[in-house]
Coordinates of C-alpha atoms in Angstrom, one line a residue:
M1222 CA 12.7 -25.5 57.6
S1223 CA 9.1 -24.4 57.2
P1224 CA 8.4 -21.9 54.6
V1225 CA 8.2 -18.3 55.0
P1226 CA 4.5 -17.3 54.6
V1227 CA 3.9 -14.5 51.8
R1228 CA 1.3 -12.1 53.0
D1229 CA -0.9 -10.7 50.1
S1230 CA -0.9 -6.9 49.4
F1231 CA -4.6 -6.7 50.4
D1232 CA -3.9 -7.9 53.9
T1233 CA -2.7 -4.5 55.3
F1234 CA -6.4 -3.2 54.7
P1235 CA -9.1 -4.0 57.0
R1236 CA -10.9 -6.8 56.3
S1237 CA -15.0 -6.7 56.2
N1238 CA -17.1 -9.3 57.9
K1239 CA -18.7 -10.3 54.4
P1240 CA -17.8 -13.6 52.9
S1241 CA -14.9 -13.3 50.4
T1242 CA -15.8 -13.9 46.7
P1243 CA -13.5 -16.5 45.1
R1244 CA -11.0 -14.6 42.7
H1245 CA -11.3 -15.3 39.1
Y1246 CA -8.2 -14.9 37.0
G1247 CA -8.8 -13.1 33.9
S1248 CA -11.4 -10.5 35.0
F1249 CA -11.0 -6.9 36.5
P1250 CA -11.0 -6.5 40.3
T1251 CA -14.4 -4.6 41.7
F1252 CA -12.9 -1.4 42.1
Q1253 CA -11.2 -0.9 38.6
R1254 CA -14.6 -1.9 37.2
N1255 CA -16.0 0.9 39.3
F1256 CA -13.2 3.3 38.0
L1257 CA -13.9 2.6 34.1
N1258 CA -17.9 2.7 34.2
T1259 CA -19.7 5.2 35.8
K1260 CA -22.5 2.8 36.3
S1261 CA -22.6 0.1 39.1
D1262 CA -23.2 -2.7 36.6
D1263 CA -20.4 -4.1 34.4
T1264 CA -21.7 -3.4 31.0
Y1265 CA -19.4 -1.2 28.8
I1266 CA -21.6 1.5 26.6
P1267 CA -19.0 3.2 23.8
R1268 CA -19.4 6.9 23.2
P1269 CA -21.1 7.9 20.0
M1270 CA -18.8 10.0 17.6
P1271 CA -20.0 13.3 16.4
Q1272 CA -19.9 13.2 12.8
G1273 CA -21.4 16.7 12.0
K1274 CA -19.4 18.5 14.3
I1275 CA -15.8 17.4 12.6
S1276 CA -17.1 18.6 9.2
S1277 CA -18.4 21.9 10.8
L1278 CA -14.7 22.4 12.3
R1279 CA -13.0 21.6 9.1
E1280 CA -15.3 24.2 7.2
A1281 CA -14.6 26.7 9.8
I1282 CA -10.7 26.1 9.2
N1283 CA -10.9 26.2 5.5
S1284 CA -12.7 29.5 5.8
L1285 CA -10.2 30.9 8.0
D1286 CA -7.5 29.9 5.4
S1287 CA -9.3 31.6 2.5
Q1288 CA -9.9 34.6 4.6
M1289 CA -6.0 34.6 5.9
A1290 CA -5.1 34.2 1.7
E1291 CA -7.4 37.0 0.9
L1292 CA -6.1 39.2 3.2
M1293 CA -2.3 38.1 2.3
S1294 CA -3.2 39.1 -1.3
Q1295 CA -4.4 42.4 0.0
R1296 CA -1.3 43.2 1.8
Q1297 CA 0.7 42.4 -1.0
A1298 CA -0.9 44.7 -3.3
L1299 CA -1.0 47.5 -0.6
R1300 CA 2.7 47.1 -0.4
A1301 CA 3.0 47.5 -3.9
Q1302 CA 1.2 50.6 -3.9
L1303 CA 3.3 51.6 -1.3
E1304 CA 6.4 51.0 -3.0
Q1305 CA 5.0 52.6 -6.0
E1306 CA 4.2 55.7 -3.9
V1307 CA 7.5 55.8 -2.5
R1308 CA 9.1 55.7 -5.6
L1309 CA 7.3 58.5 -7.3
Q1310 CA 8.8 60.7 -4.3
S1311 CA 12.1 59.9 -5.7
P1312 CA 13.7 62.9 -7.0
V1313 CA 14.9 60.9 -10.2
I1314 CA 11.2 60.3 -11.1
R1315 CA 10.0 63.7 -10.1
L1316 CA 12.4 65.2 -12.7
P1317 CA 10.5 67.2 -15.7
S1318 CA 10.8 65.7 -18.7
E1319 CA 13.2 68.5 -20.3
L1320 CA 15.6 68.1 -17.6
L1321 CA 15.6 64.3 -18.3
S1322 CA 15.9 64.7 -21.7
S1323 CA 18.9 67.1 -21.5
I1324 CA 20.7 64.5 -19.0
F1325 CA 20.1 61.7 -21.8
I1326 CA 21.6 63.9 -24.4
M1327 CA 24.7 64.6 -22.5
G1328 CA 25.3 61.2 -21.4
V1329 CA 24.5 59.7 -24.9
L1330 CA 26.2 62.2 -27.3
G1331 CA 28.7 63.8 -24.6
M1332 CA 30.7 60.3 -25.0
G1333 CA 30.9 60.0 -28.5
D1334 CA 27.9 57.7 -29.0
D1335 CA 30.0 54.8 -29.6
D1336 CA 27.5 52.2 -28.1
P1337 CA 24.7 51.4 -30.6
I1338 CA 22.3 50.2 -28.1
M1339 CA 22.9 52.9 -25.1
V1340 CA 19.5 54.7 -26.6
P1341 CA 17.4 51.5 -26.6
T1342 CA 18.8 50.5 -23.1
L1343 CA 17.2 53.8 -21.9
M1344 CA 13.9 52.7 -23.4
L1345 CA 14.0 49.7 -21.4
V1346 CA 14.0 51.4 -17.9
C1347 CA 10.4 52.5 -17.8
R1348 CA 7.6 54.0 -19.7
Y1349 CA 8.2 57.3 -18.6
W1350 CA 12.0 57.0 -19.8
A1351 CA 10.6 55.5 -22.7
E1352 CA 8.3 58.3 -23.9
V1353 CA 11.0 61.0 -23.0
V1354 CA 13.5 59.1 -25.2
L1355 CA 10.8 58.7 -28.0
N1356 CA 10.3 62.7 -27.8
T1357 CA 14.0 63.6 -27.7
P1358 CA 14.7 63.7 -31.6
V1359 CA 18.4 64.7 -31.0
L1360 CA 18.9 61.1 -29.8
W1361 CA 18.0 59.8 -32.9
A1362 CA 19.8 62.4 -35.3
K1363 CA 23.0 60.2 -35.9
I1364 CA 21.8 57.6 -38.7
T1365 CA 23.9 55.0 -40.1
V1366 CA 23.5 52.6 -43.2
G1367 CA 25.9 49.4 -43.5
L1368 CA 26.1 45.8 -43.4
H1369 CA 24.8 45.7 -39.6
D1370 CA 22.4 48.9 -39.8
P1371 CA 19.7 48.0 -42.3
L1372 CA 17.7 50.9 -43.9
E1373 CA 14.6 50.1 -41.6
K1374 CA 16.4 51.3 -38.7
A1375 CA 17.6 54.1 -40.6
R1376 CA 14.0 55.1 -41.6
R1377 CA 12.9 54.9 -37.7
R1378 CA 15.4 56.9 -37.0
L1379 CA 14.6 59.4 -39.4
E1380 CA 10.9 59.7 -38.5
R1381 CA 11.9 60.2 -34.8
S1382 CA 14.6 62.9 -35.5
K1383 CA 11.8 65.1 -36.7
S1384 CA 13.6 68.4 -37.9
C1385 CA 16.9 68.4 -35.9
P1386 CA 20.2 68.4 -37.7
L1387 CA 21.1 65.2 -39.1
D1388 CA 24.7 63.3 -38.9
I1389 CA 24.6 60.6 -41.7
T1390 CA 27.1 57.9 -42.3
V1391 CA 26.6 55.2 -45.1
N1392 CA 29.5 52.7 -45.0
F1393 CA 29.9 49.9 -47.1
A1394 CA 33.6 48.7 -46.8
P1395 CA 35.1 46.2 -49.5
R1396 CA 33.9 42.7 -48.7
M1397 CA 32.9 39.8 -50.8
D1398 CA 30.1 38.4 -48.7
Y1399 CA 27.6 41.0 -48.9
P1400 CA 23.7 39.3 -49.3
Y1401 CA 22.8 42.2 -51.7
S1402 CA 23.8 44.6 -54.4
V1403 CA 25.8 47.5 -52.9
S1404 CA 25.1 49.8 -55.6
E1405 CA 21.4 49.2 -55.1
Q1406 CA 21.7 49.6 -51.1
V1407 CA 23.6 53.1 -51.4
M1408 CA 20.9 54.4 -54.0
L1409 CA 18.2 53.4 -51.6
A1410 CA 20.2 55.2 -48.8
M1411 CA 20.5 58.2 -50.9
D1412 CA 16.8 58.3 -51.9
L1413 CA 15.7 57.8 -48.2
F1414 CA 18.0 60.6 -47.3
R1415 CA 17.2 63.2 -50.2
P1416 CA 14.2 64.8 -48.4
A1417 CA 16.3 65.4 -45.3
L1418 CA 19.3 67.0 -47.1
W1419 CA 18.3 70.6 -46.2
R1420 CA 18.6 69.3 -42.5
T1421 CA 21.9 67.6 -42.9
R1422 CA 24.6 68.5 -40.6
S1423 CA 27.2 66.1 -41.4
F1424 CA 27.5 63.4 -44.3
S1425 CA 30.1 60.5 -44.8
L1426 CA 30.1 58.2 -47.8
S1427 CA 32.4 55.1 -48.0
V1428 CA 31.8 53.0 -50.8
P1429 CA 34.3 50.3 -52.6
N1430 CA 34.2 52.2 -56.2
R1431 CA 34.2 55.4 -57.8
S1432 CA 31.1 54.8 -59.8
Q1433 CA 29.1 54.3 -56.9
V1434 CA 29.8 57.7 -55.3
H1435 CA 29.4 59.4 -58.6
A1436 CA 25.9 57.7 -59.0
A1437 CA 24.7 58.6 -55.3
L1438 CA 26.0 62.3 -55.1
L1439 CA 24.1 63.2 -58.3
Q1440 CA 20.8 62.4 -57.0
W1441 CA 21.2 65.1 -54.5
K1442 CA 20.6 67.9 -56.8
D1443 CA 19.4 70.5 -54.0
D1444 CA 21.6 72.9 -51.6
A1445 CA 22.8 71.6 -48.3
P1446 CA 22.4 75.0 -46.3
L1447 CA 23.5 73.3 -42.9
L1448 CA 26.1 71.0 -44.1
E1449 CA 29.4 71.2 -42.3
T1450 CA 31.2 68.3 -42.3
L1451 CA 31.5 66.3 -45.9
S1452 CA 33.7 63.1 -46.1
V1453 CA 33.9 60.6 -49.0
H1454 CA 36.0 57.6 -49.0
I1455 CA 36.6 55.3 -52.1
Y1456 CA 38.5 52.1 -51.3
H1457 CA 39.0 50.7 -54.7
S1458 CA 39.9 53.7 -56.9
I1459 CA 43.4 52.8 -58.7
H1460 CA 42.2 50.1 -60.9
E1461 CA 39.5 52.1 -62.1
D1462 CA 38.9 55.0 -64.7
H1463 CA 40.2 58.2 -63.2
A1464 CA 38.6 60.1 -65.8
A1465 CA 34.8 59.5 -64.4
T1466 CA 33.7 62.9 -62.7
P1467 CA 30.3 64.1 -61.7
T1468 CA 28.5 66.1 -64.5
A1469 CA 26.9 68.9 -62.0
P1470 CA 28.4 70.5 -59.0
L1471 CA 28.0 68.8 -55.7
F1472 CA 24.8 70.5 -54.0
I1473 CA 24.7 72.8 -56.7
G1474 CA 27.5 74.4 -55.3
N1475 CA 25.6 76.1 -52.2
T1476 CA 27.2 74.8 -48.8
P1477 CA 27.4 78.1 -46.8
R1478 CA 28.4 76.4 -43.5
L1479 CA 30.8 73.5 -45.1
R1480 CA 34.1 73.8 -42.8
S1481 CA 35.7 70.4 -42.9
C1482 CA 36.3 68.3 -46.1
S1483 CA 38.0 64.9 -46.3
F1484 CA 38.1 63.2 -49.7
T1485 CA 39.9 59.9 -50.7
S1486 CA 40.3 59.0 -54.5
F1487 CA 37.1 61.4 -55.2
N1488 CA 37.4 63.2 -58.0
F1489 CA 34.8 65.8 -58.2
G1490 CA 36.3 68.2 -61.0
W1491 CA 38.0 70.4 -58.1
D1492 CA 35.4 72.5 -57.6
L1493 CA 36.5 75.8 -55.6
R1494 CA 33.0 76.7 -54.9
L1495 CA 33.1 73.6 -52.6
L1496 CA 36.3 74.4 -51.0
T1497 CA 35.8 77.5 -49.5
R1498 CA 36.1 78.9 -46.0
L1499 CA 37.2 75.3 -44.8
R1500 CA 38.7 74.9 -41.5
V1501 CA 39.9 70.9 -42.2
L1502 CA 41.1 69.9 -45.4
K1503 CA 42.0 66.3 -46.1
L1504 CA 43.1 65.0 -49.3
G1505 CA 44.1 61.7 -50.1
G1506 CA 44.6 58.9 -52.5
Y1507 CA 45.2 60.5 -55.7
F1508 CA 47.5 59.1 -58.4
N1509 CA 47.9 59.5 -62.2
G1510 CA 45.9 62.0 -63.9
S1511 CA 43.6 62.4 -61.1
T1512 CA 46.4 64.2 -58.7
P1513 CA 45.3 68.1 -58.4
S1514 CA 48.1 70.3 -59.8
P1515 CA 49.7 72.4 -57.1
S1516 CA 48.2 75.5 -58.6
T1517 CA 44.6 73.9 -57.6
L1518 CA 45.7 73.4 -54.2
I1519 CA 47.1 76.8 -53.6
A1520 CA 44.1 78.2 -54.9
V1521 CA 42.3 76.2 -52.4
L1522 CA 44.5 77.5 -49.8
R1523 CA 44.3 80.9 -50.6
Q1524 CA 40.4 81.0 -50.4
C1525 CA 40.7 79.1 -46.5
P1526 CA 42.4 81.8 -44.3
E1527 CA 41.0 80.0 -41.3
L1528 CA 42.2 76.5 -42.4
E1529 CA 43.2 74.9 -38.8
E1530 CA 44.3 71.4 -40.4
L1531 CA 45.9 70.0 -43.6
A1532 CA 46.4 66.5 -44.0
L1533 CA 47.8 65.5 -48.0
R1534 CA 48.4 61.6 -48.1
N1535 CA 49.1 59.3 -50.9
I1536 CA 49.2 61.8 -53.5
S1537 CA 51.6 61.2 -56.7
D1538 CA 54.0 63.7 -57.5
V1539 CA 53.3 66.4 -59.8
D1540 CA 56.5 66.6 -61.8
S1541 CA 54.8 65.9 -64.9
Y1542 CA 52.7 69.1 -64.9
P1543 CA 54.3 72.2 -66.1
C1544 CA 53.9 74.4 -63.1
G1545 CA 56.3 71.6 -61.3
I1546 CA 59.3 72.8 -60.1
A1547 CA 62.7 71.1 -60.2
D1548 CA 64.4 69.2 -57.4
E1549 CA 67.7 71.1 -57.3
P1550 CA 68.4 74.0 -56.8
A1551 CA 65.5 75.0 -54.5
E1552 CA 63.5 77.8 -55.1
P1553 CA 64.2 81.2 -53.1
P1554 CA 62.0 82.1 -50.0
P1555 CA 58.8 83.6 -51.4
T1556 CA 58.2 87.2 -51.2
T1557 CA 55.8 88.7 -48.8
N1558 CA 52.8 89.4 -51.2
R1559 CA 52.8 85.9 -52.3
V1560 CA 52.8 84.1 -49.1
I1561 CA 49.5 82.7 -47.8
Q1562 CA 48.7 83.7 -44.3
L1563 CA 47.4 80.6 -42.5
T1564 CA 47.2 82.1 -38.9
R1565 CA 45.2 79.7 -37.4
L1566 CA 46.9 76.6 -38.9
T1567 CA 48.1 74.2 -36.1
K1568 CA 48.5 70.7 -37.8
A1569 CA 50.0 69.9 -41.1
S1570 CA 50.7 66.3 -42.3
F1571 CA 52.8 65.6 -46.0
Y1572 CA 52.7 61.6 -46.1
N1573 CA 53.9 60.3 -49.6
T1574 CA 52.9 63.5 -51.4
G1575 CA 55.9 64.0 -53.5
N1576 CA 58.9 66.6 -52.9
A1577 CA 57.6 69.2 -55.7
L1578 CA 54.0 69.1 -54.4
A1579 CA 55.2 69.5 -50.6
R1580 CA 57.9 72.3 -51.3
Q1581 CA 55.7 74.4 -53.3
I1582 CA 52.9 74.2 -50.8
M1583 CA 55.3 74.9 -48.1
S1584 CA 56.7 77.9 -49.7
Q1585 CA 53.6 79.4 -50.2
I1586 CA 52.3 79.5 -46.7
A1587 CA 53.0 81.3 -43.4
F1588 CA 52.2 79.3 -40.4
P1589 CA 53.0 81.2 -37.1
K1590 CA 51.0 79.0 -34.9
L1591 CA 51.7 75.5 -36.3
E1592 CA 52.0 72.7 -33.5
Q1593 CA 52.1 69.8 -35.3
L1594 CA 53.9 68.9 -38.4
E1595 CA 54.4 65.7 -40.4
L1596 CA 57.0 64.9 -43.2
C1597 CA 56.8 61.1 -44.4
Y1598 CA 58.2 59.3 -47.3
L1599 CA 59.2 62.7 -48.9
Q1600 CA 62.8 61.3 -49.9
S1601 CA 64.9 64.7 -49.7
I1602 CA 63.3 67.3 -47.5
S1603 CA 65.9 69.7 -47.0
P1604 CA 64.3 72.6 -48.9
I1605 CA 61.3 72.0 -46.6
I1606 CA 63.5 72.2 -43.6
Q1607 CA 64.8 75.8 -45.4
Y1608 CA 61.5 76.9 -45.2
L1609 CA 60.5 75.9 -41.9
Y1610 CA 63.9 77.7 -40.8
T1611 CA 62.9 80.7 -42.3
Q1612 CA 59.7 80.7 -40.7
A1613 CA 61.0 80.1 -37.4
L1614 CA 63.5 83.6 -37.5
T1615 CA 60.0 85.3 -36.9
K1616 CA 57.7 83.0 -34.9
I1617 CA 56.8 79.3 -35.1
S1618 CA 54.9 77.3 -32.2
L1619 CA 55.9 73.7 -33.2
K1620 CA 55.7 71.4 -30.5
Y1621 CA 55.4 67.9 -32.3
L1622 CA 57.8 67.1 -35.0
R1623 CA 57.7 63.6 -36.8
I1624 CA 60.1 62.7 -40.0
E1625 CA 59.7 59.4 -41.3
S1626 CA 61.9 57.7 -44.1
C1627 CA 63.4 61.1 -45.6
F1628 CA 66.7 62.1 -46.2
F1629 CA 67.9 65.7 -45.2
N1630 CA 71.0 67.8 -44.3
E1631 CA 72.0 67.3 -40.9
F1632 CA 73.4 70.5 -40.4
S1633 CA 70.3 72.5 -41.7
F1634 CA 68.3 70.1 -39.7
L1635 CA 70.3 70.9 -36.4
N1636 CA 70.0 74.7 -37.2
L1637 CA 66.2 74.3 -37.3
L1638 CA 66.1 72.5 -33.9
R1639 CA 68.1 75.9 -32.4
R1640 CA 64.9 77.9 -33.3
L1641 CA 62.4 75.3 -32.1
Y1642 CA 62.5 76.2 -28.5
S1643 CA 58.8 75.1 -27.8
L1644 CA 59.3 71.6 -29.5
T1645 CA 58.4 68.8 -26.8
T1646 CA 58.4 65.8 -29.2
L1647 CA 60.7 64.7 -32.1
E1648 CA 60.2 61.4 -33.7
V1649 CA 62.8 60.4 -36.3
V1650 CA 62.0 57.2 -37.8
D1651 CA 63.4 54.9 -40.4
V1652 CA 66.3 57.5 -41.3
E1653 CA 69.1 55.1 -41.3
D1654 CA 71.7 57.5 -42.4
L1655 CA 71.0 59.7 -39.3
S1656 CA 74.7 60.1 -37.4
S1657 CA 75.2 60.7 -34.0
Y1658 CA 76.0 64.8 -35.1
I1659 CA 72.3 65.5 -34.3
L1660 CA 72.6 64.3 -30.4
K1661 CA 75.8 65.8 -30.0
G1662 CA 74.7 69.1 -30.9
M1663 CA 71.6 68.6 -28.5
S1664 CA 74.0 67.9 -25.7
S1665 CA 75.6 71.2 -25.8
S1666 CA 74.5 74.0 -23.8
Q1667 CA 75.7 76.8 -25.6
P1668 CA 73.0 77.3 -25.7
W1669 CA 70.8 74.3 -25.2
I1670 CA 68.9 73.0 -28.5
C1671 CA 65.0 72.0 -27.7
P1672 CA 65.3 72.9 -23.9
R1673 CA 61.5 71.6 -23.5
L1674 CA 62.0 68.1 -25.4
E1675 CA 60.6 65.5 -23.3
D1676 CA 59.8 62.6 -25.8
L1677 CA 62.4 61.3 -28.3
S1678 CA 61.7 58.6 -30.8
I1679 CA 64.9 57.2 -32.9
D1680 CA 62.9 54.1 -34.1
G1681 CA 64.8 52.3 -36.8
C1682 CA 67.5 54.6 -36.9
T1683 CA 70.6 52.2 -37.0
S1684 CA 73.6 54.5 -37.4
L1685 CA 73.3 56.3 -33.8
E1686 CA 76.1 55.7 -31.8
W1687 CA 75.7 54.5 -28.1
D1688 CA 77.9 57.1 -26.5
S1689 CA 76.2 60.1 -28.3
L1690 CA 72.8 58.8 -26.7
R1691 CA 74.2 58.3 -23.3
T1692 CA 76.0 62.0 -23.4
F1693 CA 72.7 63.0 -24.7
I1694 CA 70.5 61.4 -21.9
E1695 CA 73.2 62.7 -19.0
A1696 CA 73.4 66.4 -20.1
R1697 CA 69.6 66.6 -19.6
L1698 CA 69.5 65.3 -15.7
P1699 CA 69.1 67.9 -12.9
P1700 CA 72.8 69.6 -11.8
N1701 CA 71.9 67.8 -8.3
P1702 CA 72.9 64.3 -7.8
N1703 CA 70.2 64.3 -5.2
G1704 CA 67.6 66.0 -7.0
F1705 CA 66.4 63.0 -9.1
T1706 CA 65.8 59.3 -8.6
R1707 CA 66.5 56.4 -10.8
Y1708 CA 63.5 54.7 -12.3
H1709 CA 65.4 51.5 -12.5
T1710 CA 68.8 50.2 -11.0
P1711 CA 69.9 46.3 -12.2
A1712 CA 71.7 44.5 -9.6
S1713 CA 74.4 43.5 -12.2
F1714 CA 75.6 46.6 -13.7
T1715 CA 79.3 47.7 -12.8
T1716 CA 81.3 48.6 -16.2
T1717 CA 78.5 51.0 -18.0
T1718 CA 77.7 52.6 -14.5
S1719 CA 81.1 53.6 -13.4
A1720 CA 82.1 55.1 -17.0
S1721 CA 78.8 56.8 -17.2
E1722 CA 79.4 58.6 -13.7
V1723 CA 82.0 60.6 -14.9
A1724 CA 79.9 61.9 -18.0
A1725 CA 77.1 62.3 -15.6
A1726 CA 79.3 64.6 -13.1
Q1727 CA 80.4 66.6 -16.2
A1728 CA 77.1 66.9 -17.5
R1729 CA 75.8 68.2 -14.1
A1730 CA 78.8 70.5 -13.8
K1731 CA 77.8 72.1 -17.0
A1732 CA 74.2 72.6 -16.1
H1733 CA 75.3 73.9 -12.7
Y1734 CA 77.3 76.6 -14.5
S1735 CA 74.5 77.2 -17.1
S1736 CA 72.3 77.9 -14.2
H1737 CA 74.3 80.2 -12.5
S1738 CA 75.1 82.0 -15.8
G1739 CA 71.4 82.3 -16.3
V1740 CA 70.6 79.9 -19.1
P1741 CA 67.9 77.6 -17.5
P1742 CA 68.6 73.7 -17.8
P1743 CA 66.7 71.9 -20.3
Q1744 CA 63.8 69.4 -19.2
R1745 CA 64.5 66.0 -18.4
L1746 CA 63.7 63.3 -21.1
R1747 CA 60.5 61.5 -20.3
S1748 CA 60.3 58.7 -22.7
I1749 CA 62.5 57.3 -25.4
D1750 CA 61.8 54.9 -28.3
V1751 CA 64.8 52.9 -29.3
T1752 CA 62.7 50.2 -31.1
R1753 CA 64.5 48.4 -34.2
C1754 CA 68.1 49.8 -33.2
S1755 CA 69.8 46.9 -33.6
Q1756 CA 73.2 48.9 -32.1
I1757 CA 71.4 49.3 -28.8
S1758 CA 71.9 46.1 -26.3
W1759 CA 70.3 44.8 -23.8
E1760 CA 72.4 46.2 -20.9
M1761 CA 72.2 49.6 -22.8
V1762 CA 68.5 49.7 -22.6
Q1763 CA 68.7 48.8 -18.8
W1764 CA 71.0 51.5 -18.4
L1765 CA 68.3 53.9 -20.2
K1766 CA 65.7 52.8 -17.8
M1767 CA 67.7 54.3 -14.8
Y1768 CA 67.2 57.5 -15.9
V1769 CA 64.4 57.6 -18.6
A1770 CA 61.0 56.9 -17.1
E1771 CA 59.5 55.2 -20.5
V1772 CA 61.8 53.3 -22.6
K1773 CA 60.2 51.7 -25.6
C1774 CA 62.2 48.6 -27.2
E1775 CA 62.1 45.3 -28.7
S1776 CA 61.9 42.6 -26.3
A1777 CA 64.7 40.2 -25.9
K1778 CA 64.0 36.6 -27.4
G1779 CA 65.0 33.2 -26.1
I1780 CA 65.9 30.6 -28.2
W1781 CA 62.5 29.4 -29.2
G1782 CA 61.4 32.7 -29.9
E1783 CA 59.6 33.6 -26.6
N1784 CA 59.8 36.9 -24.7
V1785 CA 63.0 36.7 -22.2
L1786 CA 63.2 40.2 -20.7
S1787 CA 61.3 43.5 -21.6

């Protein structure tokens, strides 16, 4: 076969009459050369590179960048100025300095100023707040000197307080790692505060030894016209010389506004000029020869008719004094002309003060508005209970009664409870001989004893029987079975519940009868404390939780001592 002829692609175009030029491989065609070069010849001429124009363009771009950066900085400055102007329009910023100062005073002093960095924190907010704080002397009027409060800080506060009344505290608790001498620091502090004694409103001094107190207070030989609260506490006093007393009266005997005194082991010679027209009197830590006599304390009470709180704690018995009275028999009730009328006394506490001192004081005062009374570690308090009963025959407003580690006649105590209509809290702690006679008497509705009682504590009373406690709880339930809700119903509780239903029905019947007979029902018990009552089992505690909102008890322990159930 003959090969098929191949036609060239250029054969489709019309051929010219000119003779064809032989084709050379490796060279461009004619039309391509004409397309690449504007000239008709075949010579390639490169275009020159404009070096100066490139540099000028780069300089122009850099100039624009610098202008943009400058404009951005101006924009940020204008934005900051705008924000500042907006903040200046805020109501907080536009508060007057006097009003802002009042807000600071209420915020810092209204909460007790327990946070020592509260005032410095306010100064860190802005310059305006810092100036207001610095120009508010009341914020700097509370000055403390101690281990964590050096004298430099006290000096700054003293300067910034200007002339406002001061509340000064010098506290050096007994420690073994003081880097300096406590006596020297106390003397330096007293020298610092001596010029400001005329504007001191309250002063508290707590040091380890009695000699430090006497040396410090003897430096203040001026009067204290604004002093309202005075507190002196000595930690180590029982091992020291109890006969050491100041040689001069405190504040030269001129404290016209003193209303509260709290002394612990401080023997100031019992100058009656200092203890006059008091509202609060707290004495504690007096042993052996430093113990004040009953006649001295009674004389103090006679010149404080507006006394509101009396607390005697850890004072040795006064049987060695000639004016002390015998334990038995008790003195008869005092006559009217001997009784000190303390019409504003609302709180009294006798804690380890001895029977003779407590009995003699209670027999010499009348307290119609007494609301809280604590009798702790006084051995036999039957005479005191008799004095309370005599006072209750006329008027008494006792709401809180605590008896701890004392002995008393249960019959007299129950008679006293019959007269305490306003009693809401009764705490009988560590009275091991307390029998069920008290609870049985309080469960009777002829009439109801302590009808407003809400809180009961029998901590450490191991002689009480469970049946009497259960009857007492059930007797104070509402008469309507649907009128109260059970706080806790254990799943596995059958025997005790069935036995209690009968007693509860009887108690509700009695209360229902009492409500129809005109006798108001008693208040339902809100809380009960059976801690350290070994006769109360875990099942009994679960029963109490059904009818009492708050039950305090010791948690059950496992074999390894862990808490199993609460």
